[in-house]
Amino acid sequence: MDAAAKKSISVTVNGAAHEREVEPRLLLVDFLRDTLGLTGTHVGCDTSICGACTVLLDGAAVKSCTVLAVQADGAEVLTIEGLARGEKLHPIQQAFWDRHGLQCGFCTPGMILTSYQLLRRNPNPSEAEIRHALDGNLCRCTGYQHIVDAVREAARAMRPRSGGRLRAAARSGRSRS
Ligand code: FES
Ligand code: FES
């Protein structure tokens, strides 16, 4: 395909702006992996079933094997590489580590990004809500119980700050309750 057929896109990925010329048919997952070298986003099926390619597009979990790179023009993308802060894992990553939420790890980036969306929308999900949120993410090498446990653990880890502030406020007499 000649360069004239390419489209110019501008995408912010994990906080970094990228401008590229891409073929209109290029999938977002291939853009992330092959153009930007972000290989943490995996391809498990290419048919929108497994969820291994899940990333956040403007905050919404999408299967990047069924999104075109040109559809991400002007958008913000978060991939698994954008979660940790240096050596410090994101609480969801830490919980997957601590609760044995991964075996081979192939599905894990997608699981974690779907969980990230869930916990932003619902900081205290029930087990049923976690299982429902993750039903588009397949893990082919183990069961789901440890994954669910990890998400519950991450929810606990991500909640205490406001609880801590409320308790501190209550102790100092500033609570209205
Ligand atoms: S590779 Fe995208 S859903 Fe499986
Ligand atoms: S940990 Fe191996 S596919 Fe999920």
mmCIF file of N, CA and C in Angstrom, residues 7 9-11 22-32 35 57 64 66-75 77:
data_model
loop_
_atom_site.group_PDB
_atom_site.id
_atom_site.type_symbol
_atom_site.label_atom_id
_atom_site.label_comp_id
_atom_site.label_asym_id
_atom_site.label_seq_id
_atom_site.Cartn_x
_atom_site.Cartn_y
_atom_site.Cartn_z
ATOM 1 N N LYS A 7 -3.094 6.954 6.886
ATOM 2 C CA LYS A 7 -3.745 8.020 7.647
ATOM 3 C C LYS A 7 -2.823 8.455 8.781
ATOM 4 N N ILE A 9 -2.360 9.539 12.469
ATOM 5 C CA ILE A 9 -3.089 9.480 13.741
ATOM 6 C C ILE A 9 -2.209 10.013 14.864
ATOM 7 N N SER A 10 -2.886 10.484 15.867
ATOM 8 C CA SER A 10 -2.215 11.016 17.044
ATOM 9 C C SER A 10 -2.866 10.358 18.261
ATOM 10 N N VAL A 11 -2.091 9.567 18.974
ATOM 11 C CA VAL A 11 -2.643 8.775 20.083
ATOM 12 C C VAL A 11 -1.753 8.966 21.305
ATOM 13 N N VAL A 22 -0.436 5.447 9.518
ATOM 14 C CA VAL A 22 -0.806 4.020 9.576
ATOM 15 C C VAL A 22 -1.763 3.664 8.446
ATOM 16 N N GLU A 23 -1.727 2.408 8.064
ATOM 17 C CA GLU A 23 -2.726 1.927 7.114
ATOM 18 C C GLU A 23 -4.084 1.902 7.807
ATOM 19 N N PRO A 24 -5.138 2.257 7.087
ATOM 20 C CA PRO A 24 -6.468 2.293 7.703
ATOM 21 C C PRO A 24 -6.904 0.935 8.257
ATOM 22 N N ARG A 25 -6.332 -0.144 7.706
ATOM 23 C CA ARG A 25 -6.747 -1.466 8.154
ATOM 24 C C ARG A 25 -5.972 -1.955 9.377
ATOM 25 N N LEU A 26 -4.987 -1.174 9.827
ATOM 26 C CA LEU A 26 -4.146 -1.633 10.941
ATOM 27 C C LEU A 26 -4.958 -1.719 12.230
ATOM 28 N N LEU A 27 -4.877 -2.876 12.882
ATOM 29 C CA LEU A 27 -5.582 -3.060 14.149
ATOM 30 C C LEU A 27 -4.840 -2.340 15.271
ATOM 31 N N LEU A 28 -5.618 -1.914 16.260
ATOM 32 C CA LEU A 28 -5.000 -1.223 17.397
ATOM 33 C C LEU A 28 -3.989 -2.128 18.097
ATOM 34 N N VAL A 29 -4.301 -3.411 18.234
ATOM 35 C CA VAL A 29 -3.364 -4.298 18.921
ATOM 36 C C VAL A 29 -2.038 -4.386 18.162
ATOM 37 N N ASP A 30 -2.102 -4.390 16.836
ATOM 38 C CA ASP A 30 -0.867 -4.444 16.054
ATOM 39 C C ASP A 30 -0.114 -3.113 16.122
ATOM 40 N N PHE A 31 -0.867 -2.035 16.188
ATOM 41 C CA PHE A 31 -0.231 -0.727 16.363
ATOM 42 C C PHE A 31 0.537 -0.698 17.684
ATOM 43 N N LEU A 32 -0.098 -1.177 18.745
ATOM 44 C CA LEU A 32 0.546 -1.158 20.060
ATOM 45 C C LEU A 32 1.772 -2.067 20.085
ATOM 46 N N THR A 35 4.115 -1.361 16.172
ATOM 47 C CA THR A 35 4.574 0.006 15.901
ATOM 48 C C THR A 35 5.207 0.623 17.144
ATOM 49 N N LEU A 57 -9.448 2.323 26.290
ATOM 50 C CA LEU A 57 -9.506 3.367 25.267
ATOM 51 C C LEU A 57 -10.402 4.468 25.821
ATOM 52 N N SER A 64 -8.616 -4.869 21.710
ATOM 53 C CA SER A 64 -7.892 -4.089 20.703
ATOM 54 C C SER A 64 -7.672 -4.853 19.406
ATOM 55 N N THR A 66 -10.178 -5.857 17.792
ATOM 56 C CA THR A 66 -11.360 -5.514 16.996
ATOM 57 C C THR A 66 -11.566 -4.008 16.937
ATOM 58 N N VAL A 67 -10.499 -3.269 17.185
ATOM 59 C CA VAL A 67 -10.529 -1.811 17.051
ATOM 60 C C VAL A 67 -9.423 -1.453 16.067
ATOM 61 N N LEU A 68 -9.722 -0.540 15.155
ATOM 62 C CA LEU A 68 -8.695 -0.078 14.224
ATOM 63 C C LEU A 68 -7.860 1.018 14.883
ATOM 64 N N ALA A 69 -6.591 1.061 14.516
ATOM 65 C CA ALA A 69 -5.729 2.106 15.070
ATOM 66 C C ALA A 69 -6.281 3.493 14.750
ATOM 67 N N VAL A 70 -6.868 3.664 13.577
ATOM 68 C CA VAL A 70 -7.393 4.989 13.221
ATOM 69 C C VAL A 70 -8.568 5.392 14.117
ATOM 70 N N GLN A 71 -9.231 4.388 14.711
ATOM 71 C CA GLN A 71 -10.329 4.705 15.633
ATOM 72 C C GLN A 71 -9.805 5.266 16.955
ATOM 73 N N ALA A 72 -8.523 5.068 17.207
ATOM 74 C CA ALA A 72 -7.919 5.598 18.438
ATOM 75 C C ALA A 72 -7.334 6.994 18.217
ATOM 76 N N ASP A 73 -7.520 7.531 17.023
ATOM 77 C CA ASP A 73 -6.982 8.867 16.744
ATOM 78 C C ASP A 73 -7.578 9.877 17.732
ATOM 79 N N GLY A 74 -6.711 10.592 18.412
ATOM 80 C CA GLY A 74 -7.172 11.598 19.374
ATOM 81 C C GLY A 74 -7.525 11.048 20.736
ATOM 82 N N ALA A 75 -7.356 9.748 20.919
ATOM 83 C CA ALA A 75 -7.777 9.107 22.169
ATOM 84 C C ALA A 75 -6.592 8.846 23.092
ATOM 85 N N VAL A 77 -4.935 5.836 25.395
ATOM 86 C CA VAL A 77 -4.917 4.383 25.565
ATOM 87 C C VAL A 77 -4.074 4.056 26.791
#
